[in-house]
Amino acid sequence: MLKLPIYLDNNATTPMDPRVLEAMIPYFTEHFGNAASRNHPFGWEAEEAVDYAREQVAKLVGADPKEIIFTSGATEGDNLAIKGVFEMYASKGNHIITANTEHKAVLDTCKHIEKLGGEVTYLQVKDNGLVDLAELEAAIKPTTILISIMYANNEIGVVQPVKEISNIAKKNGVLFFTDATQAVGKIPVDVQKDGIDIMAFTGHKMYGPKGVGALYVRRKNPRVKVTAQMDGGGHERGMRSGTLNVPGIVGFGKACELCRLDMEEDTKRIKALRDKLETALLQIEESYLNGDKEHRLPHVSNISFKYVEGEGLMMGFNKNIAVSSGSACTSASLEPSYVLKALGLGDDLAHSSLRFGLGRFTTEEQIDYTIKHVTDTVNKLRDMSPLWEMYKEGIDMNSIEWAHH
Amino acid sequence: MAYSEKVIDHYTNPKNVGTLDKSSKNVGTGLVGAPECGDVMRLQIEVDEATGVIKDAKFKTFGCGSAIASSSLATEWLKGKSVDDALKIDNMEIVEELNLPPVKIHCSVLAEDAIKAAINDYRQKQGLEALVFEERIH
Ligand SMILES: Cc1ncc(COP(=O)(O)O)c(C=O)c1O
């Protein structure tokens, strides 16, 4: 029996794997010690658990455990990386390069850097959502200290050419930070092979708990340091003070281990389901895939259904299917998604988009149900859409003088 | 954000979806909003020229559930009203009837604008001057 509602918003957050919960439970009540308590078994147990988790996390991304700094999540990781580099490397320069499709945790941090007197270049991505490498290289100046480009985008799932970016960074003596929140645990990420200097990721996008994440900070070739953004007890090699969230870290470690072990099988299965969903939905007339088709996460699909509005569309099934939309109506700002607009999509197509995010627990039955109900709702709303009627009558919508409000 | 039951009801079973003959002299058409803004409403009225009573009303809307519900409700209210009474429909009545939250008030404003645009279109076809309405900021 199909159980409703169906969760297809795994880029927002993932359910926690029951195996992760199981690993965490003893660390709430039984092994509750403070990992910084050096003088009794309670502390030792906690420290041991944290060390083990640090290894699990490091192994997933090809890092040394000493290079893993535990944080409260990717927002904190993004802040610590960018602000921390800006402060630590102030004597070398003040220029940062990023892209206009980054997560707000990066973009707003960069805005903050500008207020502090830093200079930030926001690269326009190409229509497929990928960074133009020639433009990136051309943007580097003598004062550039950091390139901050995300690994995979949270709205459209495109995967940036990370290796090429890191080569450019290395060649120019600039550090490379990547927000890999959407990529780690889903596709192979290796800080050595990918040439990453600093990398943020988070537990709750990979079947781990919320409120815990990590910042990878390279220790060799080059040795990288970031200035702490919170003052206190000097935990995490002085880069992130605060009593460690032991149960969270244990769960995060377990989640990393499961992703490492299950990735190949999970990906094969999830990608087949994603492709089935996508192929079926792109059969609908006037529906368009957003973002590069090839360089993309295997579990995401972002599709615009022209002439219907995203929030109105979701309302047709959101009691039973959870997805998200780039429509303005779903955002507090009443602006459609800046990521979709950065692809050169008109506002109308941005308003008409849905993001489907599949995950470890998605089933074929759920996908079949989704295909049917999304298709039916698109058809129903098009019958109600004046724009669809105009399109069918061959009226050029650009010839109409719309009353903008 | 959860929708009110009335919005859900209009969305699920919209009243008076459709198209009237816009070339007809006794049909007034109002097309308001813009695709880039995420909502476009087309509202049409068919008027009994002898009595000035709205015999039929139809809509088509591109927009969120609240926009669809606002236009559906507007067509319900329009039917059987005189054109003069139709002009008195205020967007806040729509807000109250549908329990729209503050972020959705613009949907009701759009519905009111669509009513007025349809009436003006009808008036012009009848050789009457268009009414001038206060500019509204939405
Ligand atoms: C690309 C990206 N960066 C950062 C974040 C923020 O992560 P967190 O919720 O762990 O702070 C998210 C999640 O919303 C994300 O998708």
Coordinates of N, CA, C and O and ligand atoms in Angstrom, one line a residue, chain A residues 11-12 72-76 78 103 105 150 152-154 179 181-182 201-205 212, ligand 1:
Chain A
N11 N 16.2 17.8 -1.2 CA 17.3 18.8 -1.2 C 17.1 19.8 -0.1 O 18.0 20.5 0.3
A12 N 15.9 19.8 0.5 CA 15.6 20.7 1.6 C 16.1 20.0 2.9 O 16.9 20.6 3.7
S72 N 27.8 23.4 13.3 CA 26.3 23.2 13.5 C 25.7 23.0 12.2 O 24.4 22.8 12.1
G73 N 26.4 23.0 11.1 CA 25.8 22.8 9.8 C 26.5 23.6 8.7 O 27.5 24.2 8.9
A74 N 25.9 23.6 7.5 CA 26.6 24.2 6.4 C 26.5 25.7 6.4 O 27.4 26.4 6.0
T75 N 25.5 26.3 7.0 CA 25.4 27.7 7.1 C 26.6 28.2 7.9 O 27.3 29.2 7.6
E76 N 26.8 27.6 9.1 CA 28.0 27.9 9.9 C 29.3 27.7 9.1 O 30.2 28.5 9.2
D78 N 29.8 27.7 5.9 CA 30.0 28.7 4.9 C 30.5 30.0 5.5 O 31.4 30.7 5.0
H103 N 24.2 29.4 -2.6 CA 23.3 29.5 -1.5 C 23.4 30.8 -0.8 O 24.4 31.4 -0.7
A105 N 23.6 31.4 2.2 CA 24.6 31.3 3.3 C 26.0 31.8 2.8 O 26.8 32.3 3.5
M150 N 30.1 26.6 -5.2 CA 29.5 25.4 -4.7 C 29.8 24.2 -5.5 O 30.0 24.3 -6.7
A152 N 27.5 21.4 -5.8 CA 26.3 21.2 -6.6 C 25.2 22.1 -6.1 O 25.2 22.5 -4.9
N153 N 24.4 22.5 -7.0 CA 23.4 23.6 -6.7 C 22.2 22.9 -6.0 O 21.7 21.9 -6.5
N154 N 21.6 23.6 -5.0 CA 20.5 23.1 -4.3 C 19.2 23.2 -5.0 O 18.3 22.4 -4.7
D179 N 31.0 24.9 -1.1 CA 29.9 24.5 -0.3 C 29.4 23.2 -1.0 O 28.8 23.2 -2.1
T181 N 27.3 21.0 0.3 CA 26.2 20.5 1.1 C 25.3 19.5 0.3 O 24.9 18.5 0.8
Q182 N 25.1 19.8 -1.0 CA 24.2 18.9 -1.8 C 24.9 17.8 -2.4 O 24.2 16.9 -2.9
F201 N 29.8 21.0 4.6 CA 28.7 20.1 4.4 C 27.9 19.9 5.7 O 28.3 20.4 6.7
T202 N 26.8 19.2 5.5 CA 25.9 19.1 6.7 C 25.2 17.8 6.8 O 25.0 17.1 5.8
G203 N 24.9 17.4 8.0 CA 24.3 16.1 8.3 C 22.9 15.9 7.7 O 22.6 14.8 7.2
H204 N 22.1 16.9 7.8 CA 20.7 16.7 7.5 C 20.3 16.6 6.0 O 19.1 16.4 5.7
K205 N 21.3 16.7 5.2 CA 21.0 16.5 3.7 C 21.4 15.1 3.3 O 21.4 14.7 2.2
V212 N 24.1 19.6 12.7 CA 25.5 19.2 12.8 C 26.1 19.1 11.4 O 25.4 18.7 10.5
Ligands
LIG1 C1 23.9 24.5 -0.9 C2 23.5 24.7 0.6 N1 24.3 25.4 1.4 C3 24.0 25.6 2.7 C4 22.8 25.1 3.2 C5 22.5 25.3 4.7 O1 22.8 24.2 5.4 P1 22.4 24.1 6.9 O2 20.9 23.9 7.0 O3 23.1 22.9 7.4 O4 22.8 25.3 7.6 C6 22.0 24.4 2.4 C7 20.7 23.9 2.9 O5 19.7 24.6 2.9 C8 22.3 24.2 1.0 O6 21.5 23.6 0.2

